[in-house]
Amino acid sequence: PCMCMRVCVDELACVALLAGYGFAIGNVAAFDMEDPQAVVSPGGVGFDINCGVRLLRTNLQEEDVADKKEQLAQALFDHIPVGVGSQGIIPCKGPELEAALELGIDWSLREGYAWAEDKEHCEEFGRMLHANATKVSARAKKRGLPQMGTLGAGNHYAEIQVVEEIYDAYAARRMGLEREKQVCVMIHSGSRGLGHQVATDALVAMEAAMSRDKVKTNDRQLACARVGSPEVKTLIAP
């Protein structure tokens, strides 16, 4: 087995668990950052960094949109670039991308792409204060520039959905889903080429660190480095 797992404090699986590249998608592993043998593995984050699903509720019922389904579906295709090679709808140059990477959701708020209350539903309120955009490679930024505001390909989607059945009224109410046939919008997307390149760059650096420190894993995608290494400091520190 991999050295990573021998120093792992705990691990668990999220609701959506499926095979990934070395590290399962939906798998969570915890390491003791005070343990000098503990490691950081970019594969645990994955290639589509920040990939996730968001459900946006509306005040509409199915009957309100029943005769507009085709128009709504067409509107999604008209306004949201999808597929491999799709170009973004957010005009973005180098400085804007730098600001987006540095400010997180605060950039989205400033540019009118988010509401203030969205911050309450994001990890770290949508911005990791120790983030340092200068650590992101020029190639990663180049790949990300034309993709701002795109959905991507694969299993990414934007759908208009309806609540068919409520199994747990309390949990549903906490999420603002209080009635069946309520119309919602579900989005599944990630960081596309930018995130993929960040992961690729990190894995290359980790492989070099493994060779230097004689660390072995049973899968290249689990490449890692010890917490005190310069590679990890570059990856997770300001």
mmCIF file of C-alpha atoms in Angstrom:
data_model
loop_
_atom_site.group_PDB
_atom_site.id
_atom_site.type_symbol
_atom_site.label_atom_id
_atom_site.label_comp_id
_atom_site.label_asym_id
_atom_site.label_seq_id
_atom_site.Cartn_x
_atom_site.Cartn_y
_atom_site.Cartn_z
ATOM 1 C CA PRO A 1 0.000 0.000 0.000
ATOM 2 C CA CYS A 2 0.883 3.611 -0.340
ATOM 3 C CA MET A 3 2.993 5.418 2.210
ATOM 4 C CA CYS A 4 0.312 8.114 2.276
ATOM 5 C CA MET A 5 -2.174 5.766 3.898
ATOM 6 C CA ARG A 6 0.258 4.606 6.591
ATOM 7 C CA VAL A 7 0.453 8.142 7.980
ATOM 8 C CA CYS A 8 -3.206 8.960 7.357
ATOM 9 C CA VAL A 9 -5.053 9.861 10.575
ATOM 10 C CA ASP A 10 -8.507 9.090 9.230
ATOM 11 C CA GLU A 11 -10.386 8.749 5.978
ATOM 12 C CA LEU A 12 -14.011 8.750 4.914
ATOM 13 C CA ALA A 13 -16.180 8.798 1.827
ATOM 14 C CA CYS A 14 -18.653 11.488 0.809
ATOM 15 C CA VAL A 15 -22.109 10.678 -0.518
ATOM 16 C CA ALA A 16 -20.977 10.748 -4.156
ATOM 17 C CA LEU A 17 -18.040 8.336 -4.345
ATOM 18 C CA LEU A 18 -16.604 7.084 -7.608
ATOM 19 C CA ALA A 19 -13.334 5.918 -9.074
ATOM 20 C CA GLY A 20 -10.794 8.641 -9.685
ATOM 21 C CA TYR A 21 -7.130 8.838 -10.603
ATOM 22 C CA GLY A 22 -5.403 7.097 -7.715
ATOM 23 C CA PHE A 23 -7.467 8.975 -5.128
ATOM 24 C CA ALA A 24 -11.192 8.219 -5.302
ATOM 25 C CA ILE A 25 -13.488 11.133 -6.115
ATOM 26 C CA GLY A 26 -15.429 11.866 -2.939
ATOM 27 C CA ASN A 27 -12.713 10.380 -0.728
ATOM 28 C CA VAL A 28 -11.469 12.474 2.197
ATOM 29 C CA ALA A 29 -8.189 11.783 4.007
ATOM 30 C CA ALA A 30 -6.938 13.551 7.131
ATOM 31 C CA PHE A 31 -3.284 13.980 8.064
ATOM 32 C CA ASP A 32 -1.667 15.331 11.214
ATOM 33 C CA MET A 33 0.247 18.410 10.084
ATOM 34 C CA GLU A 34 2.442 18.122 13.187
ATOM 35 C CA ASP A 35 3.648 14.675 12.106
ATOM 36 C CA PRO A 36 6.903 15.058 10.122
ATOM 37 C CA GLN A 37 6.027 11.895 8.181
ATOM 38 C CA ALA A 38 2.611 13.226 7.113
ATOM 39 C CA VAL A 39 2.165 14.128 3.472
ATOM 40 C CA VAL A 40 0.154 16.323 1.139
ATOM 41 C CA SER A 41 -1.083 14.754 -2.096
ATOM 42 C CA PRO A 42 -2.537 16.963 -4.871
ATOM 43 C CA GLY A 43 -4.368 13.885 -6.153
ATOM 44 C CA GLY A 44 -6.610 14.157 -3.108
ATOM 45 C CA VAL A 45 -7.937 17.426 -4.486
ATOM 46 C CA GLY A 46 -8.002 16.159 -8.052
ATOM 47 C CA PHE A 47 -7.534 17.682 -11.486
ATOM 48 C CA ASP A 48 -10.770 19.682 -11.579
ATOM 49 C CA ILE A 49 -10.049 21.793 -8.509
ATOM 50 C CA ASN A 50 -13.166 23.168 -6.813
ATOM 51 C CA CYS A 51 -15.406 20.960 -8.948
ATOM 52 C CA GLY A 52 -18.780 20.651 -7.299
ATOM 53 C CA VAL A 53 -22.543 20.829 -7.516
ATOM 54 C CA ARG A 54 -24.715 23.762 -6.498
ATOM 55 C CA LEU A 55 -28.515 23.762 -6.239
ATOM 56 C CA LEU A 56 -30.268 27.104 -6.660
ATOM 57 C CA ARG A 57 -33.868 27.174 -5.513
ATOM 58 C CA THR A 58 -36.550 29.356 -7.090
ATOM 59 C CA ASN A 59 -39.997 30.528 -6.008
ATOM 60 C CA LEU A 60 -41.555 28.855 -9.054
ATOM 61 C CA GLN A 61 -43.622 25.691 -9.311
ATOM 62 C CA GLU A 62 -43.530 23.212 -12.179
ATOM 63 C CA GLU A 63 -46.851 24.511 -13.473
ATOM 64 C CA ASP A 64 -45.301 27.961 -13.859
ATOM 65 C CA VAL A 65 -42.757 26.730 -16.405
ATOM 66 C CA ALA A 66 -44.524 23.720 -17.927
ATOM 67 C CA ASP A 67 -45.210 25.508 -21.212
ATOM 68 C CA LYS A 68 -41.754 27.114 -21.322
ATOM 69 C CA LYS A 69 -39.488 24.071 -21.001
ATOM 70 C CA GLU A 70 -38.142 24.228 -24.539
ATOM 71 C CA GLN A 71 -37.464 27.966 -24.324
ATOM 72 C CA LEU A 72 -35.671 27.538 -21.000
ATOM 73 C CA ALA A 73 -33.518 24.706 -22.328
ATOM 74 C CA GLN A 74 -32.624 26.759 -25.391
ATOM 75 C CA ALA A 75 -31.792 29.762 -23.210
ATOM 76 C CA LEU A 76 -29.291 27.646 -21.269
ATOM 77 C CA PHE A 77 -27.555 26.610 -24.499
ATOM 78 C CA ASP A 78 -27.632 30.181 -25.810
ATOM 79 C CA HIS A 79 -26.045 31.771 -22.752
ATOM 80 C CA ILE A 80 -23.773 29.100 -21.232
ATOM 81 C CA PRO A 81 -20.781 27.900 -23.292
ATOM 82 C CA VAL A 82 -20.427 24.117 -23.005
ATOM 83 C CA GLY A 83 -18.175 21.381 -24.343
ATOM 84 C CA VAL A 84 -14.483 20.934 -25.004
ATOM 85 C CA GLY A 85 -12.916 24.066 -26.462
ATOM 86 C CA SER A 86 -15.825 26.343 -25.547
ATOM 87 C CA GLN A 87 -14.904 30.005 -25.084
ATOM 88 C CA GLY A 88 -15.886 31.972 -21.994
ATOM 89 C CA ILE A 89 -18.524 34.680 -21.860
ATOM 90 C CA ILE A 90 -16.668 36.669 -19.196
ATOM 91 C CA PRO A 91 -14.196 39.044 -20.874
ATOM 92 C CA CYS A 92 -11.035 38.485 -18.904
ATOM 93 C CA LYS A 93 -7.408 39.548 -19.216
ATOM 94 C CA GLY A 94 -4.403 38.734 -17.083
ATOM 95 C CA PRO A 95 -5.024 41.263 -14.273
ATOM 96 C CA GLU A 96 -8.680 40.234 -13.944
ATOM 97 C CA LEU A 97 -7.760 36.566 -13.651
ATOM 98 C CA GLU A 98 -5.108 37.417 -11.055
ATOM 99 C CA ALA A 99 -7.755 39.304 -9.082
ATOM 100 C CA ALA A 100 -10.244 36.435 -9.362
ATOM 101 C CA LEU A 101 -7.656 33.966 -8.068
ATOM 102 C CA GLU A 102 -6.646 36.276 -5.228
ATOM 103 C CA LEU A 103 -10.085 37.528 -4.165
ATOM 104 C CA GLY A 104 -12.271 34.485 -4.793
ATOM 105 C CA ILE A 105 -15.968 35.201 -4.394
ATOM 106 C CA ASP A 106 -15.212 38.816 -3.486
ATOM 107 C CA TRP A 107 -14.152 39.263 -7.120
ATOM 108 C CA SER A 108 -17.428 37.696 -8.263
ATOM 109 C CA LEU A 109 -19.353 40.079 -5.990
ATOM 110 C CA ARG A 110 -17.452 43.066 -7.321
ATOM 111 C CA GLU A 111 -18.145 42.069 -10.917
ATOM 112 C CA GLY A 112 -21.826 41.304 -10.309
ATOM 113 C CA TYR A 113 -21.661 37.510 -10.649
ATOM 114 C CA ALA A 114 -22.751 36.688 -7.079
ATOM 115 C CA TRP A 115 -24.950 37.842 -4.206
ATOM 116 C CA ALA A 116 -23.533 38.782 -0.806
ATOM 117 C CA GLU A 117 -25.385 35.914 0.890
ATOM 118 C CA ASP A 118 -23.589 33.422 -1.366
ATOM 119 C CA LYS A 119 -20.511 33.833 0.827
ATOM 120 C CA GLU A 120 -22.322 32.174 3.740
ATOM 121 C CA HIS A 121 -22.679 28.977 1.716
ATOM 122 C CA CYS A 122 -19.041 28.709 0.625
ATOM 123 C CA GLU A 123 -16.042 27.195 2.353
ATOM 124 C CA GLU A 124 -13.909 29.917 3.994
ATOM 125 C CA PHE A 125 -16.675 32.345 2.923
ATOM 126 C CA GLY A 126 -15.510 31.980 -0.656
ATOM 127 C CA ARG A 127 -11.990 33.282 -0.202
ATOM 128 C CA MET A 128 -8.872 31.723 1.288
ATOM 129 C CA LEU A 129 -7.014 34.708 2.680
ATOM 130 C CA HIS A 130 -3.621 33.007 2.487
ATOM 131 C CA ALA A 131 -4.014 32.251 -1.236
ATOM 132 C CA ASN A 132 -1.169 33.513 -3.404
ATOM 133 C CA ALA A 133 -2.005 33.795 -7.097
ATOM 134 C CA THR A 134 1.664 34.233 -7.980
ATOM 135 C CA LYS A 135 2.175 30.545 -7.182
ATOM 136 C CA VAL A 136 -0.105 29.583 -10.092
ATOM 137 C CA SER A 137 1.949 28.908 -13.221
ATOM 138 C CA ALA A 138 1.752 31.056 -16.338
ATOM 139 C CA ARG A 139 0.575 28.017 -18.310
ATOM 140 C CA ALA A 140 -2.298 27.414 -15.888
ATOM 141 C CA LYS A 141 -3.393 31.036 -16.185
ATOM 142 C CA LYS A 142 -3.113 30.908 -19.968
ATOM 143 C CA ARG A 143 -5.394 27.857 -20.046
ATOM 144 C CA GLY A 144 -7.870 29.491 -17.688
ATOM 145 C CA LEU A 145 -8.206 32.884 -19.376
ATOM 146 C CA PRO A 146 -10.457 31.838 -22.296
ATOM 147 C CA GLN A 147 -12.557 29.534 -20.112
ATOM 148 C CA MET A 148 -13.962 32.000 -17.579
ATOM 149 C CA GLY A 149 -17.716 31.561 -17.549
ATOM 150 C CA THR A 150 -17.810 28.164 -19.281
ATOM 151 C CA LEU A 151 -19.478 25.011 -18.045
ATOM 152 C CA GLY A 152 -17.034 22.460 -19.425
ATOM 153 C CA ALA A 153 -17.606 18.966 -20.761
ATOM 154 C CA GLY A 154 -17.867 15.428 -19.447
ATOM 155 C CA ASN A 155 -20.454 15.150 -16.681
ATOM 156 C CA HIS A 156 -20.734 18.903 -16.097
ATOM 157 C CA TYR A 157 -24.193 20.362 -16.619
ATOM 158 C CA ALA A 158 -26.682 23.133 -15.882
ATOM 159 C CA GLU A 159 -30.234 21.851 -15.546
ATOM 160 C CA ILE A 160 -33.646 23.140 -14.578
ATOM 161 C CA GLN A 161 -35.075 20.552 -12.210
ATOM 162 C CA VAL A 162 -38.190 19.878 -10.157
ATOM 163 C CA VAL A 163 -38.445 18.516 -6.609
ATOM 164 C CA GLU A 164 -40.231 15.205 -7.135
ATOM 165 C CA GLU A 165 -40.448 14.005 -3.547
ATOM 166 C CA ILE A 166 -39.303 15.165 -0.103
ATOM 167 C CA TYR A 167 -37.971 12.372 2.121
ATOM 168 C CA ASP A 168 -36.816 14.459 5.086
ATOM 169 C CA ALA A 169 -38.950 17.551 5.638
ATOM 170 C CA TYR A 170 -36.598 19.076 8.224
ATOM 171 C CA ALA A 171 -33.476 18.714 6.080
ATOM 172 C CA ALA A 172 -35.312 19.968 2.998
ATOM 173 C CA ARG A 173 -36.634 22.999 4.859
ATOM 174 C CA ARG A 174 -33.115 23.865 6.033
ATOM 175 C CA MET A 175 -32.119 24.002 2.367
ATOM 176 C CA GLY A 176 -35.126 26.083 1.381
ATOM 177 C CA LEU A 177 -36.950 23.198 -0.303
ATOM 178 C CA GLU A 178 -40.371 23.285 1.302
ATOM 179 C CA ARG A 179 -42.693 21.844 -1.288
ATOM 180 C CA GLU A 180 -42.814 19.265 -4.029
ATOM 181 C CA LYS A 181 -42.826 20.422 -7.662
ATOM 182 C CA GLN A 182 -40.651 23.391 -6.694
ATOM 183 C CA VAL A 183 -38.407 24.457 -9.588
ATOM 184 C CA CYS A 184 -34.646 24.515 -8.977
ATOM 185 C CA VAL A 185 -31.524 25.037 -11.047
ATOM 186 C CA MET A 186 -28.621 22.625 -10.538
ATOM 187 C CA ILE A 187 -25.103 23.395 -11.731
ATOM 188 C CA HIS A 188 -22.133 21.022 -11.872
ATOM 189 C CA SER A 189 -18.859 22.575 -12.948
ATOM 190 C CA GLY A 190 -15.236 23.146 -11.946
ATOM 191 C CA SER A 191 -12.042 25.007 -12.763
ATOM 192 C CA ARG A 192 -11.416 23.350 -16.122
ATOM 193 C CA GLY A 193 -8.002 23.846 -17.738
ATOM 194 C CA LEU A 194 -6.692 26.153 -15.038
ATOM 195 C CA GLY A 195 -7.358 23.668 -12.244
ATOM 196 C CA HIS A 196 -6.090 20.770 -14.336
ATOM 197 C CA GLN A 197 -2.800 22.550 -14.969
ATOM 198 C CA VAL A 198 -2.401 23.504 -11.300
ATOM 199 C CA ALA A 199 -2.796 19.827 -10.381
ATOM 200 C CA THR A 200 -0.419 18.717 -13.142
ATOM 201 C CA ASP A 201 2.232 21.207 -12.035
ATOM 202 C CA ALA A 202 1.867 20.080 -8.428
ATOM 203 C CA LEU A 203 2.134 16.385 -9.301
ATOM 204 C CA VAL A 204 5.339 16.989 -11.262
ATOM 205 C CA ALA A 205 6.812 18.825 -8.272
ATOM 206 C CA MET A 206 5.675 16.065 -5.901
ATOM 207 C CA GLU A 207 7.259 13.356 -8.043
ATOM 208 C CA ALA A 208 10.581 15.171 -7.851
ATOM 209 C CA ALA A 209 10.201 15.444 -4.076
ATOM 210 C CA MET A 210 9.392 11.737 -3.791
ATOM 211 C CA SER A 211 12.524 10.843 -5.716
ATOM 212 C CA ARG A 212 14.634 13.096 -3.511
ATOM 213 C CA ASP A 213 13.111 11.931 -0.209
ATOM 214 C CA LYS A 214 12.730 8.275 -1.250
ATOM 215 C CA VAL A 215 8.964 8.251 -0.775
ATOM 216 C CA LYS A 216 7.041 5.546 -2.633
ATOM 217 C CA THR A 217 3.379 5.152 -3.592
ATOM 218 C CA ASN A 218 1.579 2.452 -5.533
ATOM 219 C CA ASP A 219 0.065 4.939 -8.001
ATOM 220 C CA ARG A 220 1.640 7.906 -9.776
ATOM 221 C CA GLN A 221 -1.544 9.913 -9.218
ATOM 222 C CA LEU A 222 -0.952 9.656 -5.465
ATOM 223 C CA ALA A 223 2.344 11.536 -5.737
ATOM 224 C CA CYS A 224 2.936 13.406 -2.499
ATOM 225 C CA ALA A 225 5.504 15.238 -0.401
ATOM 226 C CA ARG A 226 6.070 15.561 3.314
ATOM 227 C CA VAL A 227 4.405 18.496 5.054
ATOM 228 C CA GLY A 228 7.658 20.305 5.785
ATOM 229 C CA SER A 229 9.004 20.112 2.251
ATOM 230 C CA PRO A 230 9.439 23.222 0.067
ATOM 231 C CA GLU A 231 7.045 21.682 -2.478
ATOM 232 C CA VAL A 232 4.226 21.529 0.073
ATOM 233 C CA LYS A 233 4.989 25.017 1.358
ATOM 234 C CA THR A 234 4.665 26.293 -2.201
ATOM 235 C CA LEU A 235 1.409 24.409 -2.711
ATOM 236 C CA ILE A 236 -0.502 25.329 0.444
ATOM 237 C CA ALA A 237 1.229 28.339 1.988
ATOM 238 C CA PRO A 238 1.338 32.028 1.033
#
